[in-house]
Coordinates of C-alpha atoms and ligand atoms in Angstrom, one line a residue:
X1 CA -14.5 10.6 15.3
X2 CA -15.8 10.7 11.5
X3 CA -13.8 9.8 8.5
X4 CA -13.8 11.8 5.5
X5 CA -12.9 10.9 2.1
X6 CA -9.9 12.0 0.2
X7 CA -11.7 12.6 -2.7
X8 CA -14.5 14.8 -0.8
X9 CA -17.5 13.7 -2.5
X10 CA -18.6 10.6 0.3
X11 CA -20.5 11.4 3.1
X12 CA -18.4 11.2 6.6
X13 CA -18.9 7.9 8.0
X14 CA -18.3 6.2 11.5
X15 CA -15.8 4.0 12.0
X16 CA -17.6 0.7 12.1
X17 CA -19.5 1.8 8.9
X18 CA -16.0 1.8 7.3
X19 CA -14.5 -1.1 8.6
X20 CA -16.0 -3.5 6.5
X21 CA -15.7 -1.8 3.3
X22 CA -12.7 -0.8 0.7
X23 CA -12.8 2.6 -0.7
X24 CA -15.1 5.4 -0.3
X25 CA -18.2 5.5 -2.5
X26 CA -16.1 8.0 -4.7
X27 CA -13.0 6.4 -5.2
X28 CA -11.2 7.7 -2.2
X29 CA -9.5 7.0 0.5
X30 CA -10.9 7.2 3.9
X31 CA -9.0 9.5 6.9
X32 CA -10.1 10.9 10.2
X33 CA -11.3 14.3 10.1
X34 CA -9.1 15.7 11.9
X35 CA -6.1 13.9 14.0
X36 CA -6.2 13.2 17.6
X37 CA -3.7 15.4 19.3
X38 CA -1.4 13.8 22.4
X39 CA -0.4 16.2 24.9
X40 CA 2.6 16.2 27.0
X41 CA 0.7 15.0 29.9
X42 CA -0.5 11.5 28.1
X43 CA 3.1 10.9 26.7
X44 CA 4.1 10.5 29.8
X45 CA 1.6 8.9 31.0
X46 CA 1.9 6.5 28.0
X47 CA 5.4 5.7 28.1
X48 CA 4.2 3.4 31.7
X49 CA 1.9 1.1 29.5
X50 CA 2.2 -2.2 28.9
X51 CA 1.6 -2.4 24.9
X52 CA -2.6 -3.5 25.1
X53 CA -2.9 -0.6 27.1
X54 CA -0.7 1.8 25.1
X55 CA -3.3 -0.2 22.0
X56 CA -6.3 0.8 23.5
X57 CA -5.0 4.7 24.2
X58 CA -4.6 5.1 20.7
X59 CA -7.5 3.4 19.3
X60 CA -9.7 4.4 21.4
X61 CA -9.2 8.5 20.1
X62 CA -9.9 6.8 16.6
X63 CA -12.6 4.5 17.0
X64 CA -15.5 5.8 19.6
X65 CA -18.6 4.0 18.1
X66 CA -17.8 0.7 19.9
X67 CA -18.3 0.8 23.7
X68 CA -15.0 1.5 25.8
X69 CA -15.2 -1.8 27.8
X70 CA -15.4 -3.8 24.5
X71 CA -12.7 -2.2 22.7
X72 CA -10.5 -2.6 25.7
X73 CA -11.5 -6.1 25.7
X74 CA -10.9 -7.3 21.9
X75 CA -7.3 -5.1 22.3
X76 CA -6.7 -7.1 25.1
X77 CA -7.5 -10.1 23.4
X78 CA -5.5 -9.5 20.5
X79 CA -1.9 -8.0 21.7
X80 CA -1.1 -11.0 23.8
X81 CA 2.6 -12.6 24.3
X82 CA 0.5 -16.1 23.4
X83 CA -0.3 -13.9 19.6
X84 CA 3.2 -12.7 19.5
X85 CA 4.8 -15.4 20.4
X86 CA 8.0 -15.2 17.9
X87 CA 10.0 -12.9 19.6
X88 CA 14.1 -13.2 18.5
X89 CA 16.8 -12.0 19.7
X90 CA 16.7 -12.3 23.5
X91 CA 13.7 -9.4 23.4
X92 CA 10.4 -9.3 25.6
X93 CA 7.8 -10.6 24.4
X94 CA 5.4 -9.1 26.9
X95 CA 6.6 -6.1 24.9
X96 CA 4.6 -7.4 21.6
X97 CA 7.1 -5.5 19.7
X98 CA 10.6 -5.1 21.4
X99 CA 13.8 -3.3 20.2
X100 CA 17.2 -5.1 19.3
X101 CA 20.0 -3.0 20.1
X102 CA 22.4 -3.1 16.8
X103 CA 24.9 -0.7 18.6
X104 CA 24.1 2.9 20.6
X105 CA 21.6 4.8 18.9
X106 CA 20.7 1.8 16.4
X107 CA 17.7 -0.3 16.3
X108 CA 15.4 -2.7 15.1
X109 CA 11.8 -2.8 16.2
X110 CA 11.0 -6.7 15.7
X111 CA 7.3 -6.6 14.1
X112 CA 7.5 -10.2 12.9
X113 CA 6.5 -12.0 16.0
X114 CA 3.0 -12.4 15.4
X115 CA 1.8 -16.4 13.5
X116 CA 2.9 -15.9 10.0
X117 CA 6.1 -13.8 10.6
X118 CA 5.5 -10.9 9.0
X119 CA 4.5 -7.5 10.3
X120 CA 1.1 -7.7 8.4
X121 CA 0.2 -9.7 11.6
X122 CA 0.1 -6.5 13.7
X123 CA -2.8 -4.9 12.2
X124 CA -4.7 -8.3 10.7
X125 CA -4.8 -9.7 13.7
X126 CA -7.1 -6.6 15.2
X127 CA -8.8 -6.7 12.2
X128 CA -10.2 -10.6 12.4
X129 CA -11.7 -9.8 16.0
X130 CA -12.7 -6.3 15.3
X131 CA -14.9 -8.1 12.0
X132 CA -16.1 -10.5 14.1
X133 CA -17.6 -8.5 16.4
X134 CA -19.2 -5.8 14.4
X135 CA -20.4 -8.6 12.2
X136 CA -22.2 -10.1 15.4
X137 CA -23.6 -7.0 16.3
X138 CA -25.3 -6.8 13.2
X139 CA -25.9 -10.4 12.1
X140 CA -24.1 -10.1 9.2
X141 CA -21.8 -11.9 7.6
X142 CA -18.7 -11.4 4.9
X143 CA -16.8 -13.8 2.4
X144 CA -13.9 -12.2 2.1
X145 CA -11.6 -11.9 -1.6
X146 CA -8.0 -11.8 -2.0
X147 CA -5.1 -12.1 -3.9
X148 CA -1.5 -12.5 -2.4
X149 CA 1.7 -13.3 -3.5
X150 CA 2.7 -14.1 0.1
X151 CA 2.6 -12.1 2.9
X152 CA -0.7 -10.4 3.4
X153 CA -2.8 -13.6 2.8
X154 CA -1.2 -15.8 5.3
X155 CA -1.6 -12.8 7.7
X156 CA -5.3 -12.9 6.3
X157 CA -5.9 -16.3 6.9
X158 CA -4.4 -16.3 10.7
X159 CA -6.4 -13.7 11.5
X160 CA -10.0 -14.5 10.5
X161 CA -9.4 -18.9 10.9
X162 CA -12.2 -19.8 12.7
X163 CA -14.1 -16.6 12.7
X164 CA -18.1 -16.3 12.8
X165 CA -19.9 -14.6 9.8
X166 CA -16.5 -14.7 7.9
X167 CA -15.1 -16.7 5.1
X168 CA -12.0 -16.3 3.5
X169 CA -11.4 -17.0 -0.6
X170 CA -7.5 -16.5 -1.6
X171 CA -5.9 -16.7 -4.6
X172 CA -2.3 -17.3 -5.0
X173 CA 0.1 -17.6 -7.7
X174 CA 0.3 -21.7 -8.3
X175 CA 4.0 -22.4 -7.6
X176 CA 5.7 -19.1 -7.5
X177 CA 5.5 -18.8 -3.4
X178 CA 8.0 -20.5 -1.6
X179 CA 7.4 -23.7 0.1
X180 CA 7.4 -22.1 3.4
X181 CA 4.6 -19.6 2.3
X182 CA 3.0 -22.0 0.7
X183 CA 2.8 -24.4 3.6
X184 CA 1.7 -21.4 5.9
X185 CA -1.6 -21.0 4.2
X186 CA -2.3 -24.2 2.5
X187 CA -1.7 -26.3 5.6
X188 CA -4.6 -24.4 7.4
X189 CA -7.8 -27.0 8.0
X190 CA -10.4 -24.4 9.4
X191 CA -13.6 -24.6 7.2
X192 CA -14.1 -21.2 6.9
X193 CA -10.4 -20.7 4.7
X194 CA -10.2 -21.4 1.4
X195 CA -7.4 -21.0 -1.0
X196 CA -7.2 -21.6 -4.6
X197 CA -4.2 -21.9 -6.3
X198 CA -4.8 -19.9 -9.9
X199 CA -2.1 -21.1 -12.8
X200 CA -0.8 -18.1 -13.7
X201 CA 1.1 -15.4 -12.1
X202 CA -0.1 -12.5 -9.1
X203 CA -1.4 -10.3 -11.6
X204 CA -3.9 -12.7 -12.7
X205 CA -5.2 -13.7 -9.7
X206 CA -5.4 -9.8 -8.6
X207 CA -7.1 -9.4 -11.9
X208 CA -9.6 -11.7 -11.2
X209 CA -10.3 -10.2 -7.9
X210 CA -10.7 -6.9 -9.5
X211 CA -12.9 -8.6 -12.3
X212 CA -15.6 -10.1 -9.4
X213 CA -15.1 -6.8 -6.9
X214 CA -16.1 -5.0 -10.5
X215 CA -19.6 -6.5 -10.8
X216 CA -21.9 -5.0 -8.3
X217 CA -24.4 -7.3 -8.2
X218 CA -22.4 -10.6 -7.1
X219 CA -20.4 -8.4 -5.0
X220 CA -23.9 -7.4 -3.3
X221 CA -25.5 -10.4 -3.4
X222 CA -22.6 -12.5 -1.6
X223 CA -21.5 -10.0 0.7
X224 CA -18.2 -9.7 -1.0
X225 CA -15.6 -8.0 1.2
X226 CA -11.6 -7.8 1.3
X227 CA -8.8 -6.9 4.2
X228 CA -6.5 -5.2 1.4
X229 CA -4.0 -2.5 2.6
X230 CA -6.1 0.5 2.1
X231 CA -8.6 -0.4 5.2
X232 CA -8.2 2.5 7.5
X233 CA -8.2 0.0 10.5
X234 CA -5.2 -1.3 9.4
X235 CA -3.3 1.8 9.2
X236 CA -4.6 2.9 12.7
X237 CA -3.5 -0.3 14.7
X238 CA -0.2 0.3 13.3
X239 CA 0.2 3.9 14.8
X240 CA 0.6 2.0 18.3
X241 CA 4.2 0.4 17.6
X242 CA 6.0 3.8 16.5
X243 CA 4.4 4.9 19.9
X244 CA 6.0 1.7 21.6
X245 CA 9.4 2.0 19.7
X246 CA 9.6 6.0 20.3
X247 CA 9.3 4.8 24.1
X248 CA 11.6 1.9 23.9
X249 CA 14.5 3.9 22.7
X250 CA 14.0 7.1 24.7
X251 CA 14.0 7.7 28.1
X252 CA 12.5 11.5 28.0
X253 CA 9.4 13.0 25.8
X254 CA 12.2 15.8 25.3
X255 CA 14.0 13.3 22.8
X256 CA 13.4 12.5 19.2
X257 CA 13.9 9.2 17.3
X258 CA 13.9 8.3 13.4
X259 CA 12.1 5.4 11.7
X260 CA 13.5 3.8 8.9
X261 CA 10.3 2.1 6.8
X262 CA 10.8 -0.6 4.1
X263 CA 7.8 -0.1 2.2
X264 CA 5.8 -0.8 -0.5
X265 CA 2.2 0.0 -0.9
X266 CA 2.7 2.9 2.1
X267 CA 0.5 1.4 4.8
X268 CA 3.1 1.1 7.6
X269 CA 4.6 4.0 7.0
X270 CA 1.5 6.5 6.5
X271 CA 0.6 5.1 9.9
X272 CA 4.3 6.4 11.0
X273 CA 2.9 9.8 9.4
X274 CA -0.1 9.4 11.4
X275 CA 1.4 9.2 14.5
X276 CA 4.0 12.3 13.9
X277 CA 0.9 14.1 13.3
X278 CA -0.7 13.5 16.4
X279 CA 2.6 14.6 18.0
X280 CA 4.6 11.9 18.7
X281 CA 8.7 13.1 18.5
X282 CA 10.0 11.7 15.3
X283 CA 12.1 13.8 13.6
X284 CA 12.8 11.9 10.1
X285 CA 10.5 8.9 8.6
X286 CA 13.2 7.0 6.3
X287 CA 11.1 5.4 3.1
X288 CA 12.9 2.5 1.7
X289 CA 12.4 1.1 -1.3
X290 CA 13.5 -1.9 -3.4
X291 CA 14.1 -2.0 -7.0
X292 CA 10.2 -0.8 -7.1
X293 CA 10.9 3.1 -6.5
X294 CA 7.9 5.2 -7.7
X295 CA 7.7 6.2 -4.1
X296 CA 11.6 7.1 -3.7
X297 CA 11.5 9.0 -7.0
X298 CA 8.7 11.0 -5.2
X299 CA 10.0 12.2 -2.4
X300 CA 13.3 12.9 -4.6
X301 CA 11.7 14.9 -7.2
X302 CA 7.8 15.4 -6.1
X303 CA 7.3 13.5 -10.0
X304 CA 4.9 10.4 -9.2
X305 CA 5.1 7.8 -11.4
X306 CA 3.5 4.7 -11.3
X307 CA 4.7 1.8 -13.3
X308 CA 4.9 -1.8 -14.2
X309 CA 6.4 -3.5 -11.2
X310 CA 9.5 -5.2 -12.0
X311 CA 9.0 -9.0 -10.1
X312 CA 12.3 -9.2 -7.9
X313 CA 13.6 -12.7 -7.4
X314 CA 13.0 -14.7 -4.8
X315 CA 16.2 -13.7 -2.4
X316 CA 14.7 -10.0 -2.9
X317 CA 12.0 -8.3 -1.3
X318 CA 8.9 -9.7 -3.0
X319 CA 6.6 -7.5 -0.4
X320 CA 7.8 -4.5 -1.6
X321 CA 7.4 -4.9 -5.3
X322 CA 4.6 -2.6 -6.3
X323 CA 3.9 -0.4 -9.6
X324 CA 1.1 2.0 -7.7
X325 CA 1.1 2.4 -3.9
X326 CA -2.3 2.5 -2.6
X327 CA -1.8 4.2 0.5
X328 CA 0.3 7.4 -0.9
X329 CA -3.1 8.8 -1.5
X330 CA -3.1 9.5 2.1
X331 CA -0.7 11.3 2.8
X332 CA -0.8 13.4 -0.2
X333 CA -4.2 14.7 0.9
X334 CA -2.3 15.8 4.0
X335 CA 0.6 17.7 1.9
X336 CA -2.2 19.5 -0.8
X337 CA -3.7 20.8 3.0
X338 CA -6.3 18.5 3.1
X339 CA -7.9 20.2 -0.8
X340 CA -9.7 17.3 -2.2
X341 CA -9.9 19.1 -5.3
X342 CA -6.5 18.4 -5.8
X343 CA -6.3 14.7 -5.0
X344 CA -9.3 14.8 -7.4
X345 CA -7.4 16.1 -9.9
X346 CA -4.1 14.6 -9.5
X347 CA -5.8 11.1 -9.4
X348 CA -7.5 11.9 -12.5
X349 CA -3.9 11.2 -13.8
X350 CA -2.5 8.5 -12.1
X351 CA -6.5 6.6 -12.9
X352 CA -5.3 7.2 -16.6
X353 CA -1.9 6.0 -15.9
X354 CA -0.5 9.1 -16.1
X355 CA 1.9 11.3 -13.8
X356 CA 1.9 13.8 -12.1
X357 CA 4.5 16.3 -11.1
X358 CA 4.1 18.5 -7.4
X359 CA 8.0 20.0 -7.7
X360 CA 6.8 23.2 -9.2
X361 CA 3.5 23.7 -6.7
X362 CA 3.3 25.7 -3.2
X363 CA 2.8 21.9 -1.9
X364 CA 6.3 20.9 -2.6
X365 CA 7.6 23.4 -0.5
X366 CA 5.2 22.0 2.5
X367 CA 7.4 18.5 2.4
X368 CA 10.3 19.3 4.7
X369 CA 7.5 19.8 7.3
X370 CA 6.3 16.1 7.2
X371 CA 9.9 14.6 8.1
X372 CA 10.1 12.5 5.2
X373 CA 13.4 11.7 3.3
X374 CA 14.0 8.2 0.9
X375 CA 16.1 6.4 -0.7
X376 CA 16.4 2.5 -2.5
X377 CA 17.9 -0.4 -2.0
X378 CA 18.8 -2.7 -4.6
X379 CA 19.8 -6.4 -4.3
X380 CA 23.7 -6.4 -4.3
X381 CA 23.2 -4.0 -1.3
X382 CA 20.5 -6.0 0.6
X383 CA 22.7 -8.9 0.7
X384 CA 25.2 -6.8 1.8
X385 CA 23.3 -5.2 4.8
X386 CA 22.0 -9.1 5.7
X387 CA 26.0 -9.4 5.8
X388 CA 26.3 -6.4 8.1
X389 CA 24.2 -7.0 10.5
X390 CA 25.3 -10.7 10.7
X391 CA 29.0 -10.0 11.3
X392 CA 29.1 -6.5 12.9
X393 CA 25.5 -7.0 15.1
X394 CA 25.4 -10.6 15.0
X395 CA 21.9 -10.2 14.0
X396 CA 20.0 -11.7 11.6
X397 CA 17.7 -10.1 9.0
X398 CA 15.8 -10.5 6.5
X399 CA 15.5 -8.9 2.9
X400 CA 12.9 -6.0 3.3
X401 CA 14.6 -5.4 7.1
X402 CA 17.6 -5.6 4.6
X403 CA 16.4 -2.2 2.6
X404 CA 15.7 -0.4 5.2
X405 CA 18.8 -0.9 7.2
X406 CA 20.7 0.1 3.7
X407 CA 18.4 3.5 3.3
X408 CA 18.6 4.1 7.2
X409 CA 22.5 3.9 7.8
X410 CA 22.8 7.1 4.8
X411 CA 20.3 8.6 6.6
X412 CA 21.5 9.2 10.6
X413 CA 21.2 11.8 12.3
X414 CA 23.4 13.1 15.7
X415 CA 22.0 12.2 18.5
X416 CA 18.8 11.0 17.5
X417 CA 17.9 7.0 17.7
X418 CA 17.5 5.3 14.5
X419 CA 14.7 2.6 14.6
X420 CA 14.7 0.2 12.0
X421 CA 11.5 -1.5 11.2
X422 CA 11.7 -5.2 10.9
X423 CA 8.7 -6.3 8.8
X424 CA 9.9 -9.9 8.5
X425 CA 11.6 -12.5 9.8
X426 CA 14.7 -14.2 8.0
X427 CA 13.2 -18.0 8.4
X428 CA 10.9 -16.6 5.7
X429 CA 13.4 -15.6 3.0
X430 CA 16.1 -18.8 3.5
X431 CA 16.9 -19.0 -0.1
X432 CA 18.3 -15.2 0.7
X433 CA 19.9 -16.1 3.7
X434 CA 21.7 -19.0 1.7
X435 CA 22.5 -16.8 -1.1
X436 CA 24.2 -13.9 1.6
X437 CA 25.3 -16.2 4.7
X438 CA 25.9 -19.4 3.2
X439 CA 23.6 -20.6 6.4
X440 CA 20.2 -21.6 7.3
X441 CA 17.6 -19.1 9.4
X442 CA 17.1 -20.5 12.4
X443 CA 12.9 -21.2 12.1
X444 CA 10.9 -21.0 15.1
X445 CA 9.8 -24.3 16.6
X446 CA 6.6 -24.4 16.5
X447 CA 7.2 -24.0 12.7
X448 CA 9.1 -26.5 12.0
X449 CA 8.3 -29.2 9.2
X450 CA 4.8 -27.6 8.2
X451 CA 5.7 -28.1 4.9
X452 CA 5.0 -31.9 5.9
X453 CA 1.6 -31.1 7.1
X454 CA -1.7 -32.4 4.5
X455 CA -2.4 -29.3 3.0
X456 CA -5.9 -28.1 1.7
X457 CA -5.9 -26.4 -1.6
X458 CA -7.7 -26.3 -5.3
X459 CA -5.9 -25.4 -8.4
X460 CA -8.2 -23.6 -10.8
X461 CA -7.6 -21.3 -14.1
X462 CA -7.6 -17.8 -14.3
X463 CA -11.3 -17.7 -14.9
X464 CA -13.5 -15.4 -13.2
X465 CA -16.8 -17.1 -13.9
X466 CA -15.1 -20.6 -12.7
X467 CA -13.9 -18.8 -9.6
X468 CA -17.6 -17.2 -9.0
X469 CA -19.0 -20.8 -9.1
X470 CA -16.3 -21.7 -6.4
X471 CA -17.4 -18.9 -4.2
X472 CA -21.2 -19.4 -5.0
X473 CA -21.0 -23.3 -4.3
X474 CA -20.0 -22.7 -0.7
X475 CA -20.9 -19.5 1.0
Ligands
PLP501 C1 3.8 -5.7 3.2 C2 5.2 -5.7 3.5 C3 6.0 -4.6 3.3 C4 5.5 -3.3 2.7 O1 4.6 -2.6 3.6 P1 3.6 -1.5 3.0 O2 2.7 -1.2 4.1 O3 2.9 -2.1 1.8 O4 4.4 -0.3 2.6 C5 7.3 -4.6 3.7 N1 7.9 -5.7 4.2 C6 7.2 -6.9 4.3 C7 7.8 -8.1 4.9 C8 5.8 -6.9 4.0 O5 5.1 -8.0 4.2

């Protein structure tokens, strides 16, 4: 399997040769050539595995320059009940990622079980012992850049602690996480993690990022990497759990479910896209959005429009606050049929900050034939569907869960299973549970108190050079 650039002006690369890298050499986004199609015979031969195996299935059709015996072994290593060891709501956690039952034909898919409580987990967690190995195989090594407002950079940090040949530099927002979040990553003693606390909000520190990813020379010369959601090996171990949830609420290869996707910067759900693609049943992907809806005013109007993300409070859904989703170029590349000349072009625009506008194209017309359908969620009706769950389900969910329950209950179908993806777990959003239950989320136990723990952390400005002489000073 090669992968080819979006744009069409990279040379096809292996997988491994991507893995460590961010976009293509021309500004693209990297995709398999062409995607793996899954006959009858392996669905049913799929719907028997135990989730490493069902892993390793999938991953193996995408990634065939390690050896077989290896990948089975770091997917074996990774998808373990120890891993995931969160699970809620009575589910199995030798399932890695089980269903709740909200009533017949109504689901969530719990993705949250991994060590930081957020579905990020699912993917970063492959990624830390896929780096790790490559990078022995080559005796290299990586120092890793980031900037998070929360979710991905705990999921970061989990994933590579302790690592060989890898060493972790986050930025975070001083003070505008909550103390859970911050306690997550700042409590974490591994010397390979570092996190610097800048003063100033996200967008500075994800300036800054951009600012030392923009000169070449550092970038070469300290073997600056990142984990950010455009990495193609993120997208693909995320394929595996619409696989597992198709199974879960089916019982024949003859049936078709529905996903319902809070999303942001389109990673989970182009890897929902993914797997339709290779033939997996699903009759409608739900995109939910928050107040940030570029990507629901898409697939209502084929106008894209990126713009300044409005910063949703902290009982909203801070992971889905985006102004340009990173991903989308994905699957828009699949809609154009696979013409880079037209991602060229239409990027063109949305590089300048400009829109662009599909409704009037042949490509419009193609949509209906990817399953997709969208709407948004706002924050009077997230607290409402935290509400709804709670007293009609007793079940307990968090914001983002939240928007995509809202979007997925006007979006049902007859007969067809509705699977809600649950991307994180209420115990990180309490001030949202207090706000809509008037209770506390139950946290898991081996969680408990960290916000007690010594934690290890530098404040520093917003000053790239200053940041550079952190970096320099101890990779
Ligand atoms: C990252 C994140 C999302 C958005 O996922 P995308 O892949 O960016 O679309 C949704 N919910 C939570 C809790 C997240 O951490």
């Amino acid at each position: 399997m090669r992968y080819i650039s979006t744009r069409g002006q990279s040379a096809p690369q292996a997988f491994c040769d991507i893995l460590l890298g961010g976009l293509a050499p021309d500004g693209g986004l990297y995709l398999p050539e062409s995607y793996p199609q899954v006959t009858r015979a392996e669905l049913d031969a799929w719907r028997q595995l135990a989730y490493a195996d069902l892993a390793y299935e999938i991953l193996s059709r995408f990634i065939t320059d390690i050896p077989s015996a290896d990948l089975k072994a770091l997917v074996a290593g990774t998808y373990t009940p120890e891993v995931y060891c969160h699970a809620r709501n009575g589910g199995d956690p030798g399932q890695i990622t089980p269903l709740t039952r909200l009533e017949d034909g109504l689901y969530t898919q719990e993705l949250s079980n991994g060590p930081t409580l957020a579905f990020k987990d699912m993917a970063m967690q492959l990624l830390g012992n896929l780096f790790e190995y490559v990078l022995d195989r080559r005796g290299e090594s990586i120092n890793i850049l980031g900037a998070t407002s929360g979710d991905t950079g705990s999921a970061a940090e989990y994933a590579m602690r302790g690592k060989h040949n890898v060493k972790v530099f986050m930025l975070s927002p001083d003070g505008k996480m909550s103390a859970f979040q911050r306690a997550q990553m700042y409590s974490l003693q591994d010397a390979n993690i570092f996190n610097i606390a800048v003063r100033g909000m996200f967008d500075d520190a994800q300036d800054i990022v951009k600012a030392v990813s923009n000169d070449a020379e550092f970038k070469a010369k300290y073997k600056i990497g990142a984990v950010n959601s455009i990495n193609w090996a993120r997208v693909a171990a995320q394929i595996v759990y619409y696989f597992q949830g198709y199974f879960l609420a089916t019982r024949s290869n003859d049936e078709q479910v529905a996903f319902a996707v809070p999303s942001g910067n389109f990673g989970n759900i182009c890897a929902g896209h993914v797997a339709r693609m290779m033939g997996l049943p699903i009759a409608r992907l739900v995109l939910a959005t928050n107040e940030n809806d570029v990507l629901d005013e898409f697939f209502r109007t084929g106008v894209y429009r990126p713009r300044t993300s409005v910063e949703t409070s902290v009982t909203s859904s801070p992971s889905m606050d985006i102004s340009k989703a990173s991903n989308f170029e994905r699957f828009v590349f699949d809609l154009v049929g696979r013409d880079p000349a037209v991602v060229r072009e239409l990027w063109a625009k949305v590089d300048k900050g400009e829109a662009f506008d599909l409704s009037a194209t042949v490509h419009w017309k193609k949509l209906p034939d990817f399953g997709f359908v969208s709407g948004r969620s706002t924050h009077k009706d997230r607290i409402a569907a935290i509400r709804l769950a709670q007293g009609r389900y007793n079940v307990m969910i968090d914001t983002h869960t939240a928007d995509g329950l809202k979007v997925a209950l006007e979006n049902r179908q007859p007969g067809v299973p509705m699977i809600v993806l649950e991307t994180a777990q209420p115990a990180k959003f309490e001030e949202a549970i207090r706000e809509a239950l008037g209770t506390e989320p139950v946290r898991p136990a081996d969680l408990a108190g960290i916000e007690s723990l010594p934690q290890r952390v530098v404040v520093m400005a917003p000053d790239a050079a200053a940041i550079k002489r952190f970096i320099v000073e101890r990779v």
